[in-house]
XYZ file of C-alpha atoms in Angstrom:
444
model
C 119.153 102.732 100.046
C 117.027 103.212 96.979
C 117.802 101.546 93.691
C 119.961 104.086 91.849
C 120.768 102.608 88.469
C 121.558 105.325 85.998
C 119.264 106.772 83.387
C 119.254 105.649 79.801
C 117.652 108.867 78.683
C 119.445 110.450 75.798
C 121.032 113.837 76.189
C 120.406 116.905 74.114
C 117.187 117.213 72.175
C 116.798 113.504 71.387
C 113.809 111.664 72.752
C 114.635 109.547 75.819
C 114.852 105.788 75.445
C 112.248 104.193 77.695
C 113.353 101.201 79.719
C 111.800 97.849 79.014
C 109.235 96.903 81.702
C 110.431 94.057 83.894
C 108.982 92.253 86.895
C 112.328 92.577 88.696
C 111.711 96.303 89.149
C 108.272 95.987 90.755
C 108.115 97.636 94.184
C 106.340 100.977 94.750
C 103.083 99.486 93.488
C 103.324 96.714 96.079
C 103.748 99.390 98.754
C 100.650 101.233 97.473
C 98.583 98.033 97.467
C 99.686 97.192 101.005
C 98.972 100.715 102.249
C 95.916 101.808 100.312
C 93.599 98.932 101.216
C 92.976 99.173 104.943
C 90.600 97.285 107.181
C 87.832 99.843 106.624
C 88.041 99.313 102.853
C 87.711 95.559 103.288
C 84.666 96.005 105.520
C 83.005 98.349 103.015
C 83.466 95.764 100.263
C 82.347 92.957 102.551
C 79.135 94.791 103.470
C 78.429 95.540 99.790
C 78.749 91.821 99.078
C 76.551 90.909 102.037
C 73.793 93.314 100.921
C 73.859 92.835 97.149
C 75.714 89.587 96.526
C 77.805 89.694 93.347
C 75.678 92.397 91.709
C 78.203 95.219 92.260
C 81.305 93.284 91.207
C 81.521 95.432 88.064
C 81.835 98.564 90.215
C 84.865 97.148 92.016
C 86.567 96.490 88.661
C 85.840 100.025 87.410
C 87.189 101.373 90.704
C 90.529 99.677 90.067
C 90.710 101.238 86.580
C 90.043 104.678 88.068
C 92.849 104.211 90.621
C 95.261 102.981 87.932
C 94.651 106.241 86.052
C 95.162 108.406 89.133
C 98.333 106.670 90.289
C 99.741 106.652 86.733
C 99.181 110.396 86.531
C 100.946 110.941 89.855
C 103.949 108.836 88.855
C 104.113 110.414 85.367
C 104.218 113.907 86.872
C 107.259 112.997 89.017
C 109.093 111.282 86.134
C 108.256 113.707 83.312
C 108.941 116.957 85.164
C 111.636 116.054 87.669
C 109.459 117.776 90.254
C 107.614 116.336 93.219
C 103.856 116.537 93.493
C 104.002 119.240 96.143
C 106.149 121.369 93.818
C 103.389 120.953 91.249
C 100.696 121.929 93.728
C 102.728 124.936 94.793
C 102.864 126.140 91.184
C 99.041 126.323 91.179
C 98.988 128.963 93.891
C 99.476 129.521 97.592
C 96.010 128.132 98.362
C 97.369 124.605 97.859
C 99.944 125.202 100.594
C 97.293 126.298 103.086
C 95.053 123.375 102.198
C 97.802 120.778 102.516
C 99.178 122.262 105.750
C 95.788 122.174 107.496
C 94.941 118.780 106.040
C 98.160 117.013 106.955
C 98.100 118.244 110.569
C 94.475 117.415 111.416
C 94.258 114.286 109.258
C 97.494 112.877 110.688
C 96.374 113.476 114.269
C 93.106 111.578 113.906
C 94.413 108.938 111.489
C 97.224 108.028 113.881
C 94.730 106.959 116.555
C 92.527 105.203 113.984
C 95.414 103.207 112.509
C 96.717 102.128 115.912
C 93.260 101.015 117.063
C 92.633 99.131 113.820
C 95.933 97.251 114.188
C 95.133 96.399 117.802
C 91.656 94.939 117.192
C 92.772 91.608 115.662
C 95.462 91.207 118.326
C 92.840 91.515 121.065
C 90.753 88.877 119.269
C 93.762 86.568 118.835
C 94.817 86.949 122.495
C 91.551 87.448 124.424
C 93.235 86.905 127.775
C 96.090 89.255 126.962
C 96.576 93.020 127.306
C 93.927 95.629 126.549
C 93.219 97.228 123.173
C 94.932 100.454 124.283
C 98.120 98.522 125.129
C 98.184 96.803 121.729
C 97.371 100.070 119.946
C 100.238 101.946 121.604
C 102.597 99.028 120.923
C 101.648 98.999 117.225
C 102.232 102.745 116.986
C 105.657 102.447 118.600
C 106.641 99.508 116.398
C 105.594 101.413 113.267
C 107.552 104.458 114.444
C 110.706 102.443 115.184
C 110.573 100.541 111.915
C 110.193 103.618 109.704
C 112.626 105.701 111.787
C 115.533 103.233 111.555
C 115.021 101.860 108.029
C 115.181 103.255 104.531
C 112.948 102.663 101.550
C 114.643 99.458 100.322
C 114.008 97.638 103.607
C 110.562 99.185 103.924
C 109.611 97.868 100.474
C 110.767 94.326 101.285
C 108.730 94.217 104.489
C 105.665 95.598 102.715
C 106.062 92.856 100.110
C 105.797 90.291 102.914
C 102.713 92.114 104.245
C 101.002 92.087 100.855
C 101.844 88.408 100.447
C 100.159 87.572 103.759
C 97.066 89.614 102.904
C 96.814 88.126 99.442
C 97.195 84.477 100.433
C 94.902 84.633 103.462
C 92.057 86.615 101.867
C 92.134 84.493 98.688
C 92.266 81.300 100.789
C 89.149 82.326 102.720
C 87.375 83.305 99.473
C 88.119 79.867 97.993
C 87.064 78.192 101.240
C 83.576 79.701 101.081
C 83.112 78.176 97.573
C 82.269 81.065 95.204
C 79.399 80.750 92.753
C 81.292 81.440 89.513
C 78.103 81.764 87.453
C 76.721 84.564 89.614
C 80.174 86.154 89.798
C 80.312 86.414 85.998
C 76.808 87.923 85.973
C 78.090 90.521 88.454
C 80.385 91.913 85.743
C 77.335 93.275 83.913
C 76.592 96.815 85.204
C 73.332 96.930 87.160
C 72.080 99.061 90.042
C 69.773 97.306 92.525
C 67.439 99.488 94.595
C 69.324 101.340 97.304
C 72.745 100.483 95.881
C 73.854 103.833 94.401
C 75.965 104.999 97.349
C 77.496 101.543 97.812
C 78.354 101.541 94.099
C 79.994 104.955 94.230
C 81.856 103.910 97.372
C 83.219 100.782 95.704
C 84.367 102.727 92.663
C 85.874 105.615 94.569
C 86.658 104.412 98.058
C 88.696 101.207 98.070
C 92.390 101.953 97.728
C 91.728 105.665 97.300
C 93.540 107.631 100.007
C 96.409 110.080 100.412
C 98.728 107.137 99.691
C 97.863 107.609 95.996
C 99.616 110.983 96.198
C 102.520 109.302 98.014
C 102.995 106.891 95.087
C 105.146 109.384 93.161
C 107.422 109.762 96.181
C 107.835 105.988 96.469
C 108.599 105.873 92.731
C 111.426 108.359 93.333
C 112.579 106.537 96.473
C 112.990 103.426 94.332
C 115.495 105.350 92.240
C 113.177 106.126 89.323
C 113.841 109.810 88.717
C 113.302 110.471 84.993
C 110.972 109.641 82.141
C 113.059 106.655 81.013
C 111.286 104.733 83.816
C 107.793 105.501 82.507
C 106.970 102.038 81.123
C 108.380 100.383 84.235
C 106.242 102.639 86.439
C 103.120 101.817 84.435
C 103.667 98.073 84.842
C 104.319 98.565 88.559
C 101.132 100.624 88.913
C 99.009 98.029 87.119
C 100.337 95.313 89.403
C 99.327 97.468 92.395
C 95.715 97.851 91.378
C 95.272 94.384 89.934
C 96.370 93.155 93.370
C 93.913 95.579 94.952
C 91.226 94.243 92.616
C 91.909 90.696 93.779
C 91.422 91.788 97.416
C 88.166 93.523 96.561
C 86.787 90.596 94.566
C 87.814 88.111 97.266
C 86.092 90.129 100.003
C 82.986 90.523 97.860
C 82.907 86.741 97.371
C 83.155 86.261 101.132
C 80.366 88.771 101.710
C 78.156 87.269 99.017
C 78.610 83.606 99.951
C 79.059 83.746 103.704
C 76.804 86.647 104.676
C 74.345 87.497 101.882
C 72.818 84.017 101.707
C 72.448 83.767 105.498
C 71.392 87.406 106.175
C 74.192 87.951 108.693
C 74.791 91.644 109.420
C 78.190 93.066 110.346
C 79.180 95.969 112.540
C 80.293 98.945 110.454
C 83.918 100.036 110.628
C 86.927 97.888 111.434
C 85.029 95.866 114.066
C 83.082 94.285 111.225
C 86.133 92.119 110.550
C 85.979 90.824 114.124
C 82.363 89.841 113.441
C 83.496 88.013 110.307
C 86.161 86.191 112.303
C 83.427 84.882 114.595
C 81.345 83.752 111.602
C 84.351 81.965 110.112
C 85.078 80.212 113.404
C 81.500 78.940 113.630
C 81.554 77.661 110.053
C 85.143 76.527 109.423
C 86.811 76.281 112.827
C 89.385 78.226 114.836
C 92.309 77.715 112.430
C 90.590 79.502 109.521
C 89.294 82.221 111.850
C 92.756 82.835 113.302
C 94.319 82.921 109.846
C 91.788 85.564 108.873
C 92.605 87.620 111.979
C 96.302 87.437 111.063
C 95.370 88.741 107.600
C 93.322 91.480 109.290
C 96.380 92.469 111.331
C 98.628 92.458 108.244
C 96.101 94.698 106.462
C 95.865 97.225 109.294
C 99.516 97.294 110.312
C 100.648 97.445 106.676
C 98.446 100.512 106.180
C 99.906 102.047 109.347
C 103.514 101.557 108.241
C 102.730 102.804 104.731
C 101.190 106.032 105.986
C 103.942 106.525 108.567
C 106.473 106.391 105.711
C 104.647 107.856 102.692
C 102.883 110.818 104.263
C 106.017 111.684 106.264
C 107.881 111.832 102.927
C 105.253 114.227 101.591
C 105.411 116.379 104.708
C 109.227 116.547 104.521
C 108.999 117.647 100.880
C 106.382 120.249 101.839
C 108.687 121.719 104.504
C 111.727 121.670 102.195
C 109.775 123.545 99.492
C 108.781 126.249 101.985
C 112.324 126.435 103.379
C 113.777 127.080 99.931
C 111.225 129.776 99.212
C 111.987 131.517 102.506
C 115.702 131.302 101.688
C 114.980 133.147 98.444
C 115.907 130.332 96.070
C 114.386 131.302 92.731
C 113.037 129.007 90.044
C 115.917 130.073 87.798
C 118.465 129.033 90.440
C 116.720 125.696 90.891
C 116.659 125.154 87.135
C 120.391 125.858 86.900
C 120.965 123.076 89.441
C 119.052 120.635 87.229
C 115.333 120.038 86.657
C 115.205 116.962 88.822
C 116.969 118.117 91.977
C 114.073 117.541 94.377
C 113.212 114.067 93.109
C 116.864 113.014 93.227
C 117.012 114.118 96.845
C 114.056 111.827 97.534
C 115.804 109.014 95.615
C 118.969 109.482 97.658
C 117.050 109.019 100.901
C 117.678 112.562 102.116
C 114.036 113.126 103.003
C 113.940 109.986 105.181
C 116.863 111.315 107.224
C 115.474 114.819 107.605
C 114.133 116.491 110.735
C 110.675 117.214 109.188
C 110.271 113.539 108.193
C 110.969 112.389 111.731
C 108.956 115.206 113.280
C 105.879 114.107 111.351
C 106.516 110.501 112.369
C 106.374 111.648 115.983
C 103.205 113.638 115.257
C 101.522 110.542 113.806
C 102.512 108.454 116.822
C 102.446 110.262 120.149
C 99.728 112.986 120.148
C 97.119 110.524 118.740
C 97.732 108.220 121.702
C 95.772 110.726 123.760
C 92.715 110.064 121.588
C 92.898 106.386 122.549
C 91.884 107.379 126.082
C 89.215 109.903 125.094
C 86.202 110.026 122.847
C 87.313 111.873 119.742
C 86.357 115.571 120.134
C 83.290 116.398 118.073
C 84.835 119.330 116.206
C 87.927 117.304 115.357
C 85.834 114.472 113.926
C 83.969 116.914 111.685
C 87.171 118.664 110.538
C 88.826 115.300 109.839
C 85.817 114.108 107.849
C 85.579 117.278 105.767
C 89.296 117.439 104.963
C 89.447 113.736 104.185
C 86.428 113.965 101.882
C 87.971 116.827 99.930
C 91.396 115.266 99.399
C 90.621 112.837 96.557
C 88.782 115.419 94.380
C 91.662 117.813 95.144
C 94.159 115.204 93.911
C 92.221 114.248 90.763
C 91.454 117.812 89.651
C 94.920 119.235 90.360
C 96.506 116.380 88.395
C 94.162 117.195 85.525
C 95.369 120.807 85.728
C 99.075 120.004 86.022
C 99.194 117.422 83.235
C 97.406 119.556 80.628
C 99.489 122.729 80.902
C 103.012 123.890 80.168
C 104.056 122.665 83.615
C 104.435 119.250 81.952
C 106.557 118.687 78.807
C 104.233 118.476 75.815
C 105.033 114.882 74.866
C 104.155 113.622 78.359
C 100.894 115.491 78.888
C 97.559 113.733 79.154
C 96.008 112.003 76.199
C 92.269 111.706 75.651
C 91.928 108.541 77.764
C 93.848 110.015 80.716
C 91.765 113.186 80.610
C 88.507 111.239 80.510
C 89.554 109.015 83.421
C 90.842 111.898 85.584
C 87.763 114.021 84.857
C 85.498 111.083 85.708
C 87.482 110.457 88.888
C 87.235 114.117 89.877
C 83.457 114.126 89.355
C 83.042 110.841 91.227
C 85.080 112.042 94.183
C 83.164 115.323 94.299
C 79.889 113.380 94.584
C 81.366 111.156 97.300
C 82.755 114.251 99.032
C 79.324 115.902 99.200
C 77.741 112.697 100.488
C 80.436 112.140 103.107
C 80.136 115.719 104.367
C 76.340 115.351 104.554
C 76.732 112.164 106.595
C 78.994 113.778 109.212
C 77.519 114.184 112.733
C 76.989 117.925 112.423
């Protein structure tokens, strides 16, 4: 069950007393860090390091600051309003419902196959004489399904903490093993743009750790038992831990790319298979033990992302269905307000969404239909639709948060300040540019 310690918020018109931040509360941020940085993100950072050395290190740092702002805004909306993010989107108009419904169905179908394949790749490399990639992929999907189906958030968080620990220790160990050039690393903190680096720079700032799991962060905050604004300072500490951890991953992979690949002009395969290439390079240079450790870290990265999406996006889908069900039942905003402003988030905190039929239905959707794609080339039209919807999600998130947190939908004292508005506006513009580029790069 979620942590359900009571609120210290004052009643009446008095300002709520904010809880003191404490490391003992950290949790949802760890889940975000374990979920948001997948194998593809690590490869993108690795290739940037292999092409440009340490030159783009500054972009990775700025990227973490952008994600801190986005995740903070998501968590603040849940805590300040007592409403879930989908309730906020719904208040902006019916168009958000149509967008999310189409997105979550198509995206989940293709992502399910991608996540299972990514988790299977390191297992095939670790056990070359064992079963096929399809066998490992299906097994990973079934294990993720069973784990999320039979456990609640508290257990899920503990396991994800183990996953993040494995990723952290292994990636940092490999980065130290390749002997980073600290002088060049420090120079990489000075913003510069080498020829041909613009898209890599934008990708580093906007891509790593930037997925639908950022929208799921508010739901994990509620699942932890944080349901009102008294948890704001705790949430902010938790969020910073998440993206500082993400920053460490990014810097470590850039060091590996710069030291191991840039200086020797070794090219990697794009996509998740690039990490298999790196495993081979590590084995040649440092031996089988280091290579196998890296493959274990690769598996932890991919399978952690799978479990995080299986849980977080299923929570969002269950909330989406519940919102529509209440509207069809004729429950008015006045009736909801009379039941308390934080009814929906408290239902998430109580674990009701994790036990619901929509939650489990979406789990099944993520697991079984995508298995068919493992045996087929992904249909051309589906690939294009997936790419377009995926490209549009992050600008959708940034710009709708900007809208929600600057209007009467949010209590005045918890609306955006100047810094939050600047960061969200910059994030929205950045993601729009990346969206256009990603759509242009699709195999039309």
